[in-house]
Coordinates of C-alpha atoms and ligand atoms in Angstrom, one line a residue:
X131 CA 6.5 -48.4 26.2
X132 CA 9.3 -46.1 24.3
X133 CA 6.9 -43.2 24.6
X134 CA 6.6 -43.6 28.5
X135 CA 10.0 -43.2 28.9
X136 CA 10.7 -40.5 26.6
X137 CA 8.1 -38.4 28.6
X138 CA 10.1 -38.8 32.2
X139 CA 13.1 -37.5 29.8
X140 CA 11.2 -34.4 28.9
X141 CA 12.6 -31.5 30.7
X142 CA 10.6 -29.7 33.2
X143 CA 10.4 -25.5 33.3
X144 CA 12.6 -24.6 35.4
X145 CA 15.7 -26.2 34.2
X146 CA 14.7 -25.3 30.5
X147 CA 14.8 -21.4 31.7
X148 CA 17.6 -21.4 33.8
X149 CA 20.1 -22.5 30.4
X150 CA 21.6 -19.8 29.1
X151 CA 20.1 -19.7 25.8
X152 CA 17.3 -18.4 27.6
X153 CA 18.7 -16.0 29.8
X154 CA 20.9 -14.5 27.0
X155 CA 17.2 -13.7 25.7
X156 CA 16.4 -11.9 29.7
X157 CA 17.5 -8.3 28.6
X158 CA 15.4 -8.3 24.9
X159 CA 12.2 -10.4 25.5
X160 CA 9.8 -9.8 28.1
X161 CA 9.9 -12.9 30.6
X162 CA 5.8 -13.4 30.4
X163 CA 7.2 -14.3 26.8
X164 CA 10.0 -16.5 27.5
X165 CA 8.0 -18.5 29.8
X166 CA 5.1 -18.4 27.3
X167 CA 7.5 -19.7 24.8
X168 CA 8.8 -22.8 27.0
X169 CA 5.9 -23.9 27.8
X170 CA 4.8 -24.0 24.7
X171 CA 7.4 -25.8 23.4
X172 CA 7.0 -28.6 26.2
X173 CA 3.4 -28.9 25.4
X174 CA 4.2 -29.4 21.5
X175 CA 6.3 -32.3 22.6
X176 CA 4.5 -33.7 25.1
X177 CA 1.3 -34.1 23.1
X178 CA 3.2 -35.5 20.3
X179 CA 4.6 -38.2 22.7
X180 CA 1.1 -38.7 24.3
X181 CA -0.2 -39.2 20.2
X182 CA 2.3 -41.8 19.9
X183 CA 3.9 -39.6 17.2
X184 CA 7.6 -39.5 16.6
X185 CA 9.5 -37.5 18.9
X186 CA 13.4 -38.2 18.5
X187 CA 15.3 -38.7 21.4
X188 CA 17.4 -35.8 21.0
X189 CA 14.4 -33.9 20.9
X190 CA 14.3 -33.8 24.2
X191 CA 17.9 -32.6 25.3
X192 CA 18.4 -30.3 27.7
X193 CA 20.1 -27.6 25.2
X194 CA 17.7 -28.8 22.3
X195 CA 14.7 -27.9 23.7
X196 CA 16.2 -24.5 25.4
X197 CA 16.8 -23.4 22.4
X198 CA 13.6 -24.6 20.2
X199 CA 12.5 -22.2 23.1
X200 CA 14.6 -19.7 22.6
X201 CA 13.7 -19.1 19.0
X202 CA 10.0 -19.5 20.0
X203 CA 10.6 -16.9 22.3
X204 CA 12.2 -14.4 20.1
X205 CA 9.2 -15.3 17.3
X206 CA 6.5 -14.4 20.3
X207 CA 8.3 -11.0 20.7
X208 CA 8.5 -9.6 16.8
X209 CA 6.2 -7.1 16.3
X210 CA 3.4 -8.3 14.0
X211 CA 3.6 -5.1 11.9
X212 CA 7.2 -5.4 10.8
X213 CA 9.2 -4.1 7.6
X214 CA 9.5 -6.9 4.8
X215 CA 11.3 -6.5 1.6
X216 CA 9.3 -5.9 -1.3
X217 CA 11.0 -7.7 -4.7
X218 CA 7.6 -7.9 -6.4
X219 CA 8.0 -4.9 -8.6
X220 CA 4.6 -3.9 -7.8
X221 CA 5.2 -0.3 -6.4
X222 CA 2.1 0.8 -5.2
X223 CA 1.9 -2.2 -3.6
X224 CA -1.8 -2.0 -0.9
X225 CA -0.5 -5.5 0.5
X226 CA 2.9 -4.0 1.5
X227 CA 1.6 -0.4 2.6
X228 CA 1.3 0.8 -0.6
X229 CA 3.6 4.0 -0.8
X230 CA 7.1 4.8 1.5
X231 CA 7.3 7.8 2.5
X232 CA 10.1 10.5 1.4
X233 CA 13.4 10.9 4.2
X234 CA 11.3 14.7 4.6
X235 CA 8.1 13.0 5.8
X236 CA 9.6 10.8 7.8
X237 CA 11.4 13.2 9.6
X238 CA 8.2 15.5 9.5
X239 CA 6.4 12.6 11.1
X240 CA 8.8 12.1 13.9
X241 CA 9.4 16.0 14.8
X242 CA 5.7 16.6 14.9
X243 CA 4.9 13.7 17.0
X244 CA 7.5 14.2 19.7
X245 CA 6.2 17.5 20.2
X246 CA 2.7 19.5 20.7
X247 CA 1.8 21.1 17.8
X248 CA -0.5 24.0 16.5
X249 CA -2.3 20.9 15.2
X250 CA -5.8 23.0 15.9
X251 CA -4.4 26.1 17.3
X252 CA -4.3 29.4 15.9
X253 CA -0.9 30.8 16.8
X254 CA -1.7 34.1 15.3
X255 CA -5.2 34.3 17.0
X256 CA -4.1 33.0 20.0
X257 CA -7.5 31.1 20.0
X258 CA -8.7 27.7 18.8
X259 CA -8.0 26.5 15.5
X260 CA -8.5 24.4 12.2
X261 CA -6.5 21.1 11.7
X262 CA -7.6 21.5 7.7
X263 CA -5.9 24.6 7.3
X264 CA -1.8 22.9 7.6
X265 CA -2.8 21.6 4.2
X266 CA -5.6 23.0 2.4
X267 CA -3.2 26.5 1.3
X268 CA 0.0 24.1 -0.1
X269 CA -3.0 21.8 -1.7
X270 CA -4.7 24.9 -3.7
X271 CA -1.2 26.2 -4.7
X272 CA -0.1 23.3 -6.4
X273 CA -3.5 22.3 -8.0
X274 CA -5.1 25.3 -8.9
X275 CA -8.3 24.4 -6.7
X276 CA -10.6 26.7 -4.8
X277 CA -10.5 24.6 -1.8
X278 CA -9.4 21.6 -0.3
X279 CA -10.1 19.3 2.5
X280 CA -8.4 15.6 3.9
X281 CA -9.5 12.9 5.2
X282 CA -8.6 9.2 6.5
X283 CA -8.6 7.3 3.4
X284 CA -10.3 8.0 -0.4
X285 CA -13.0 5.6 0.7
X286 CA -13.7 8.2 3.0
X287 CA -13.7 10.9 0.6
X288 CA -16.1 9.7 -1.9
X289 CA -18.4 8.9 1.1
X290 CA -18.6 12.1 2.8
X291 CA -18.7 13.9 -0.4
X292 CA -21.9 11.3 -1.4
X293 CA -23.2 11.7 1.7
X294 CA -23.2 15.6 2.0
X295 CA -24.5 16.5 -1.2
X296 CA -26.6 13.8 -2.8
X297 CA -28.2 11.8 0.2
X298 CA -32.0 11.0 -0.7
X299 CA -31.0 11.8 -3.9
X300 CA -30.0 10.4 -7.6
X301 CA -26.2 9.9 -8.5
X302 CA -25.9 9.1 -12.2
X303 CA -22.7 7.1 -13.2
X304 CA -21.6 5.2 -15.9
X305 CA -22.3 1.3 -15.7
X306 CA -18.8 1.0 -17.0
X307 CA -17.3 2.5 -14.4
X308 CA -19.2 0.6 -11.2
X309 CA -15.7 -1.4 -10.4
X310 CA -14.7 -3.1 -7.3
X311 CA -11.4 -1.8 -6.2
X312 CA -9.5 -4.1 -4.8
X313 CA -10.0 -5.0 -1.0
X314 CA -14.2 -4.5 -1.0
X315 CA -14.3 -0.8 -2.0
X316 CA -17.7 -1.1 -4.5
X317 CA -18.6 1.8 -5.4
X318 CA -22.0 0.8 -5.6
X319 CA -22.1 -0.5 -2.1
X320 CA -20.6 2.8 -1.0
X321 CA -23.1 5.2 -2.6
X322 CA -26.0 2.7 -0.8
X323 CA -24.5 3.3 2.6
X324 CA -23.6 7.2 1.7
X325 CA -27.7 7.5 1.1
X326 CA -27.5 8.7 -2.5
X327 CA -29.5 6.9 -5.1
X328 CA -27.7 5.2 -7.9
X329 CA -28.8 6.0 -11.1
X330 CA -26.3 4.0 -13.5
X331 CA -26.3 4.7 -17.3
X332 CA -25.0 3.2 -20.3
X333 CA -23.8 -0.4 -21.2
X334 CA -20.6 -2.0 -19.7
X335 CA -18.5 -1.1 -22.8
X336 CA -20.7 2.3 -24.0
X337 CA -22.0 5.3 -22.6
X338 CA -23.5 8.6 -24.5
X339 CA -23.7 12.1 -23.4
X340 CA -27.3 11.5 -24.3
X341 CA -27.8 9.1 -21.9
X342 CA -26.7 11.1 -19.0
X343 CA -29.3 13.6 -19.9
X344 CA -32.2 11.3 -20.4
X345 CA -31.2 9.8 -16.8
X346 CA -32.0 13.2 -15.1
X347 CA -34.7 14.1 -13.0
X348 CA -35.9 16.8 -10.9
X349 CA -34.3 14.1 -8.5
X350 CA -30.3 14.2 -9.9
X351 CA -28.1 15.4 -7.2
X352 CA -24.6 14.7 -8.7
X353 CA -23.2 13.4 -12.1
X354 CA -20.2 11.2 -10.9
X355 CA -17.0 9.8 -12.9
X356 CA -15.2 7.2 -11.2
X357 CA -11.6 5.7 -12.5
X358 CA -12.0 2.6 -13.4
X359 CA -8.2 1.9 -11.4
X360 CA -7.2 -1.7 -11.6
X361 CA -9.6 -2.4 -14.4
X362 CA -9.2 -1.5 -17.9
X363 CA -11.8 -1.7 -21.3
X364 CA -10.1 -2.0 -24.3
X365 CA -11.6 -2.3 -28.0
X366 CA -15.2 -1.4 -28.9
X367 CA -15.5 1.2 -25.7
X368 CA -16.7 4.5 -25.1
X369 CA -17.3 7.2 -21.9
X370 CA -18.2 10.0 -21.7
X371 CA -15.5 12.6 -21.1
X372 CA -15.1 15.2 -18.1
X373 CA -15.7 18.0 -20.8
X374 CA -18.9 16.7 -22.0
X375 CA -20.0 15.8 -18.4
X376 CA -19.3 19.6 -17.5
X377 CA -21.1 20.9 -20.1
X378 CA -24.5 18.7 -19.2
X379 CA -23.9 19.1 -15.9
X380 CA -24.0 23.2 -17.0
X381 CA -26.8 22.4 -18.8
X382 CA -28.9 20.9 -15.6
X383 CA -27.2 23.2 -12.9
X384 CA -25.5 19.7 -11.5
X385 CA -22.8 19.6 -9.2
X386 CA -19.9 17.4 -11.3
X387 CA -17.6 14.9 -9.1
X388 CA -14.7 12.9 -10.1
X389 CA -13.2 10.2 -8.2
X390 CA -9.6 9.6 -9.6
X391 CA -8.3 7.0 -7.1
X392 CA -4.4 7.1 -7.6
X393 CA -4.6 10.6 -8.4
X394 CA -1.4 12.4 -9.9
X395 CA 0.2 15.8 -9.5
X396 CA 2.7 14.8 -12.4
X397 CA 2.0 13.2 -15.9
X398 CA 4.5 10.6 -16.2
X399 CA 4.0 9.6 -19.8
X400 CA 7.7 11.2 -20.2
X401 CA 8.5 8.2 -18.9
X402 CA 6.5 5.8 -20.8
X403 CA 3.9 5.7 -18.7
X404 CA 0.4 5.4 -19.8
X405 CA -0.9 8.8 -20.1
X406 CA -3.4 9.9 -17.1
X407 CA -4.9 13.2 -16.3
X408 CA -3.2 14.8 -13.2
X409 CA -5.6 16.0 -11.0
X410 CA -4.9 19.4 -12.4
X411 CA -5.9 18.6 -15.4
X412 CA -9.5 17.3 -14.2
X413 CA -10.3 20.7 -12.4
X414 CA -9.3 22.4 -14.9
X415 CA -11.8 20.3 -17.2
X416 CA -14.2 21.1 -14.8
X417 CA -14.6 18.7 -12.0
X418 CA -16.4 20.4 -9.2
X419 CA -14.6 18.2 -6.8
X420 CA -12.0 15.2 -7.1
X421 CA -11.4 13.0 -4.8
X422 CA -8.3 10.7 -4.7
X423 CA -6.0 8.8 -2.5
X424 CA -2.5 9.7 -0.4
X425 CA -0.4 6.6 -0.3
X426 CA -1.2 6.0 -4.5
X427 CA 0.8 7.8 -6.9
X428 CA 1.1 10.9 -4.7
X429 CA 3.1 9.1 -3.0
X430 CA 2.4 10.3 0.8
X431 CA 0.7 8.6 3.7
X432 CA -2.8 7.1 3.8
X433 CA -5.4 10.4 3.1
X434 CA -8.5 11.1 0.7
X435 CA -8.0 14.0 -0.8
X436 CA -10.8 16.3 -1.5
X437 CA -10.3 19.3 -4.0
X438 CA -12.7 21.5 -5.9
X439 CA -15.6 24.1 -5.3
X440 CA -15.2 26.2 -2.2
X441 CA -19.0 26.0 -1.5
X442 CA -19.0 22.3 -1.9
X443 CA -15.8 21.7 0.0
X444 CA -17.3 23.6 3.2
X445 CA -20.3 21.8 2.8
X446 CA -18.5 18.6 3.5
X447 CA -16.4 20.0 5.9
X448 CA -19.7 20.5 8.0
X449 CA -20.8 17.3 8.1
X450 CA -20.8 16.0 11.5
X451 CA -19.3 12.7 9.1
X452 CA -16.1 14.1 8.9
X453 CA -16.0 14.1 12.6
X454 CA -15.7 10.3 12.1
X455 CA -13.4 10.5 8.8
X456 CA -11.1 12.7 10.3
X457 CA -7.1 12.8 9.2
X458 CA -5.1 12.1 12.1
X459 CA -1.9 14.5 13.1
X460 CA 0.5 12.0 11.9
X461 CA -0.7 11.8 8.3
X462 CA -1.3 15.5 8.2
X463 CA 2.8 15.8 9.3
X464 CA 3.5 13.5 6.4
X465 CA 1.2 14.7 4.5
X466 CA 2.3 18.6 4.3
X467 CA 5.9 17.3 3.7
X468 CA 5.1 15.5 1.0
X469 CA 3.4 17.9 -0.4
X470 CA 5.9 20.2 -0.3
X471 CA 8.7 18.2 -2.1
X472 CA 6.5 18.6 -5.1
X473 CA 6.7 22.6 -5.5
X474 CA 9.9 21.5 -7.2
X475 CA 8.7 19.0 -9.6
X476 CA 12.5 17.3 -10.2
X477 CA 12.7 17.6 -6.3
X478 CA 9.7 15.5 -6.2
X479 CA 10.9 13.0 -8.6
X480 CA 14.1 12.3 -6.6
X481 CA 12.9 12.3 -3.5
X482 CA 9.2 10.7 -3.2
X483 CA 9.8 6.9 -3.4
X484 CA 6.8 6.1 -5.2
X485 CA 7.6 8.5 -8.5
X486 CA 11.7 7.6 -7.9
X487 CA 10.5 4.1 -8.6
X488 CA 8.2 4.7 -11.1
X489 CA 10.7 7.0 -13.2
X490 CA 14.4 4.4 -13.0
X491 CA 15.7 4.2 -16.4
X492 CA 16.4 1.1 -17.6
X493 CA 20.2 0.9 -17.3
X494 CA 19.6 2.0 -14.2
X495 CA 17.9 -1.4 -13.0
X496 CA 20.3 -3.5 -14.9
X497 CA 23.1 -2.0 -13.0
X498 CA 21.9 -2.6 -9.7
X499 CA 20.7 -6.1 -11.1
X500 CA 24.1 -7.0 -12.0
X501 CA 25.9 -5.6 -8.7
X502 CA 23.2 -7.7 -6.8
X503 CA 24.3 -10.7 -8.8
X504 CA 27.9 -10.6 -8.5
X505 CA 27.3 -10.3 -4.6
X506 CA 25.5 -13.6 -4.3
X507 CA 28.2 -15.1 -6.6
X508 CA 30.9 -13.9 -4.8
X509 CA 29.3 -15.9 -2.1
X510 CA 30.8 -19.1 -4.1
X511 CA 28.0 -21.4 -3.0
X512 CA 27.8 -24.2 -5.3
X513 CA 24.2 -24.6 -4.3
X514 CA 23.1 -21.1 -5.5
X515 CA 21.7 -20.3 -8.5
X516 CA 21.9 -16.9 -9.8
X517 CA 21.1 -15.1 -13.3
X518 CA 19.1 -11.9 -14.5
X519 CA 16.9 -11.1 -17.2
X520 CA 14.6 -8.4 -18.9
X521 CA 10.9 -8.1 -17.2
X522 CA 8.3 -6.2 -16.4
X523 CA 7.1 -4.2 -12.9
X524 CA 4.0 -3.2 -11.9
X525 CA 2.4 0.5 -11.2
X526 CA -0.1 -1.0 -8.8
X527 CA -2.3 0.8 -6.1
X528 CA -5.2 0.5 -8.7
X529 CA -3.5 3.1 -11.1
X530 CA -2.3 2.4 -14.9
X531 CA -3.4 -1.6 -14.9
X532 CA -2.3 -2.1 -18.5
X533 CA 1.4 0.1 -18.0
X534 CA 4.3 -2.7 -17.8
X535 CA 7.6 -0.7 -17.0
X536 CA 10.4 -2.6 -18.5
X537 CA 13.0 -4.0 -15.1
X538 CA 15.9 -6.2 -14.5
X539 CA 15.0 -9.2 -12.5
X540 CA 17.4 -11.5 -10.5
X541 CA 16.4 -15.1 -10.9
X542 CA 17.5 -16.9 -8.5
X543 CA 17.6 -20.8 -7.7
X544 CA 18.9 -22.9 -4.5
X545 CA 19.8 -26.9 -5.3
X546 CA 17.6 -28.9 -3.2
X547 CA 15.0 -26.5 -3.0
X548 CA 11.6 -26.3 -5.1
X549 CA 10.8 -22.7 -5.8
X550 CA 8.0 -23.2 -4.1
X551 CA 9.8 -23.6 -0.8
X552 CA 12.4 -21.3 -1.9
X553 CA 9.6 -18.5 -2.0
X554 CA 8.4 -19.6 1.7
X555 CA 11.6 -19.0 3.1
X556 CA 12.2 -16.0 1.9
X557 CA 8.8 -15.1 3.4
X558 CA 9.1 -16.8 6.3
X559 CA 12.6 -15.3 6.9
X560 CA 13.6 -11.9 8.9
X561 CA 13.4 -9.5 7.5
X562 CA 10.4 -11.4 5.2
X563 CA 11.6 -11.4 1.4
X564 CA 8.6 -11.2 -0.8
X565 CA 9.5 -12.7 -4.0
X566 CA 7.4 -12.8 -7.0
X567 CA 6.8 -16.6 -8.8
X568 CA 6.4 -17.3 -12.6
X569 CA 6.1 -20.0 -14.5
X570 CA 7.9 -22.1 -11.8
X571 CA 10.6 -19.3 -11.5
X572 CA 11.7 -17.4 -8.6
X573 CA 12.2 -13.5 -9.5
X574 CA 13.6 -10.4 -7.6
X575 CA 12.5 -7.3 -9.1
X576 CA 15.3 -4.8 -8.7
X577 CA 12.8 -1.9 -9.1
X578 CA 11.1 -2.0 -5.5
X579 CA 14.4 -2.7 -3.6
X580 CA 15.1 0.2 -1.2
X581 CA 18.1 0.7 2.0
X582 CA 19.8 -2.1 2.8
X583 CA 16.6 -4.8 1.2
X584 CA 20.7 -6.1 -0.7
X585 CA 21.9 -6.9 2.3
X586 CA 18.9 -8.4 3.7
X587 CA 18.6 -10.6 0.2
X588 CA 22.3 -11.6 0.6
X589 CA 22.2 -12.3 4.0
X590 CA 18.9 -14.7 3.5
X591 CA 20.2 -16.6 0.1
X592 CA 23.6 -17.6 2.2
X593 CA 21.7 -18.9 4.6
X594 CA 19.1 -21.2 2.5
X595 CA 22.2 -21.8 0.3
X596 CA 24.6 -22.1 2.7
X597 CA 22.7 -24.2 5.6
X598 CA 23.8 -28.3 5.4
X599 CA 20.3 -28.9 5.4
X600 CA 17.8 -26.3 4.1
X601 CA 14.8 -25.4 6.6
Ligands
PLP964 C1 -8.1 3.2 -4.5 C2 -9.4 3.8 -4.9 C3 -10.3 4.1 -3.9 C4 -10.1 3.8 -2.4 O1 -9.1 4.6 -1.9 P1 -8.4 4.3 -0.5 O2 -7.5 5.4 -0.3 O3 -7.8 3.0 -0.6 O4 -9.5 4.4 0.5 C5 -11.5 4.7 -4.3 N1 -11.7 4.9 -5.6 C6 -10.8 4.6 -6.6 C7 -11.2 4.8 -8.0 C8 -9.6 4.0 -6.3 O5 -8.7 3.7 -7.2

């Protein structure tokens, strides 16, 4: 039989690591990997040959199969947690870690982790101290609040503050505003595990003042407003606003919460962005606390920020909870450094990633959208396709669903190749290009593109362009 033969051909160990495609790989990739990687490429062609499938001849050359190895081998040893480029427009994007940090927080980061710190040292005291303090003085100065405290995540944030002050207890929200947000954050299925009693109020598209106050019972711990994020009611549609809330919550002697979600320190309807409240703005309404996340459109690390009523605030702090919820030293090094860009709000601007992105003029975009372009056609591949048109990005992160900020996108074709597979390359490639597909189109969205992501692009088109045979 063919197949018997073809397997005596089939290389043993050994002489597939002693080539020198494999020991090229000895100084970068662990040898538990290489070996790992050989044998694994044996096995795939020894059970095809045993399944009778086809296994070409040259398959099983010496220097074929050293370096199908070889490859194998430097695949086993990427990280799994590795940069990609994100062309999607989508800024805040939670697939694609949401927000990137500014050069300052970076650095921050790095310094502080390198180093011990005064993470809960007292320097002045000389005597143990309080990790909450590095950011709860920059977080009142630039809000206004009375107090402040972090923790992991905004899912975090609304728990604790459920948990520590309406457990056993009724929370009354809006039916409108019980949304899922994204990734199985239900803010119903929170407040159930938190220990607080949902009293929800209202229809889906209407909610009175009036039927807040019929809701409340000797039994109310907490009137709640949630952002509705990702999710937007448009037409016949009415909540109740923060100012009315505060005044029934007045009224009853209620504690008043507001969970924001993205949560902004600027209003960026200069820039034709929808118009949100800043989290200034909802204290000032009257929010006893808010709660909102780091990595949205604050543009910092992964945190739940908690702002509002000193009382309240210390109450949460001592919850043996936040033990559990605790902000880590990293985020709080990131963290304070962000915060700190933003004491200068054009600083801010310029150099937080997330609002930089947010705020590029148009002619801005087309710019680098045409520079892109006339690198890939100064390429001179006859098999690449290159043009680029007016579109829209995306805020993401749950904030501003309905805001569309006009971009440049490079559309981009390679003869021989469906978009479909011309999308999987890019995503399969190194660094992973993540592309955005409509209506059978493949777009790059200029808007997201940060470093060297040209480069990269360039680099992978010449290749899928380039190669005799596309993979
Ligand atoms: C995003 C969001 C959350 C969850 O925040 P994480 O920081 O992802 O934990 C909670 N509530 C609202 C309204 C949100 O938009």
């Amino acid at each position: 039989m063919v197949e018997q033969s073809l397997m005596a051909r089939l290389p043993k160990v050994d002489q597939v690591l002693a080539r020198a495609e494999l020991a090229a790989l000895a100084a970068s990739v662990p040898r538990p990997l290489i070996l790992q990687a050989v044998r694994l490429v044996l096995e795939d062609l020894r059970g095809r040959l045993l399944a009778g499938q086809g296994v070409e001849p040259e398959e099983l050359a010496l220097a074929q199969v050293a370096g199908a190895a070889a490859a194998q081998a430097r695949q086993l040893a990427r990280p799994s947690l590795r940069r990609v480029v994100n062309a999607t427009g989508v800024v805040v994007h939670t697939n694609l870690g949401r927000s990137l940090l500014a050069e300052e927080a970076c650095k921050r980061l790095v310094e502080l982790n390198r180093a011990y710190s005064n993470l809960e040292y007292d320097l002045a005291a000389g005597a143990r101290g309080s990790r909450y303090v590095h950011v709860a003085g920059i977080l009142k100065e630039l809000t206004g609040a009375e107090a402040a405290l972090v923790v992991n995540n905004n899912a975090a944030a609304v728990f604790l503050s459920l948990q520590s002050l309406a457990a056993g207890r009724e929370v009354i929200v809006s039916r409108g505003q019980l949304v899922e947000i994204g990734g199985s954050f239900r803010i119903p299925d929170v407040m159930a595990k938190s220990g607080a009693i949902l009293r929800e109020v209202g229809t889906t598209n209407k909610t009175h003042p009036r039927d807040f106050e019929n809701a409340i019972t000797s039994n109310t711990g907490l009137l709640l407003k949630v952002h509705t994020s990702n999710f937007a009611v448009v037409g016949f549609h009415q909540e109740v606003s923060l100012g009315q809330m505060r005044q029934i919550a007045d009224r009853y002697h209620l504690p008043l919460m507001e969970d924001l979600g993205s949560g902004s320190l600027v209003d960026f309807s200069p820039w034709g962005l929808a118009r949100e409240p800043t989290v200034q703005e909802a204290l000032a309404e009257g929010a006893d606390l808010v709660t909102f996340s780091g990595d949205k459109l604050l543009g910092g690390p992964q945190a739940g920020v908690i702002l509002g009523k000193a009382e309240l605030i210390e109450r949460l702090r001592a919850n043996p909870l936040n033990r559990a919820l605790r902000i880590d030293k990293l985020t709080l090094a990131a963290l304070e450094a962000t915060l700190e860009l933003y004491r200068e709000p054009q600083q801010a601007l310029r150099q937080i990633p997330t609002l930089r992105m947010l705020c590029r003029p148009y002619q801005e975009l087309r710019n680098q959208a045409a520079a892109l372009a006339r690198r890939l056609k100064a390429l001179k591949l006859p098999r690449l396709g290159v043009g680029t048109r007016e579109g829209f990005s995306r805020v993401g992160g749950g904030a501003m669903p309905l805001a569309a900020p006009r971009t440049r996108l490079l559309e981009v074709s390679v003869q021989g190749l469906s978009t479909t597979r011309l999308e999987e390359s890019l995503r399969l490639g190194d660094p992973p290009i993540i592309a955005r597909l409509e209506d059978g189109r493949l777009l790059l969205d200029v808007r997201t593109l940060v470093g060297d992501d040209h480069e990269a692009i360039v680099q992978a088109l010449a290749r899928l362009a380039g190669a005799a045979c596309p993979v």
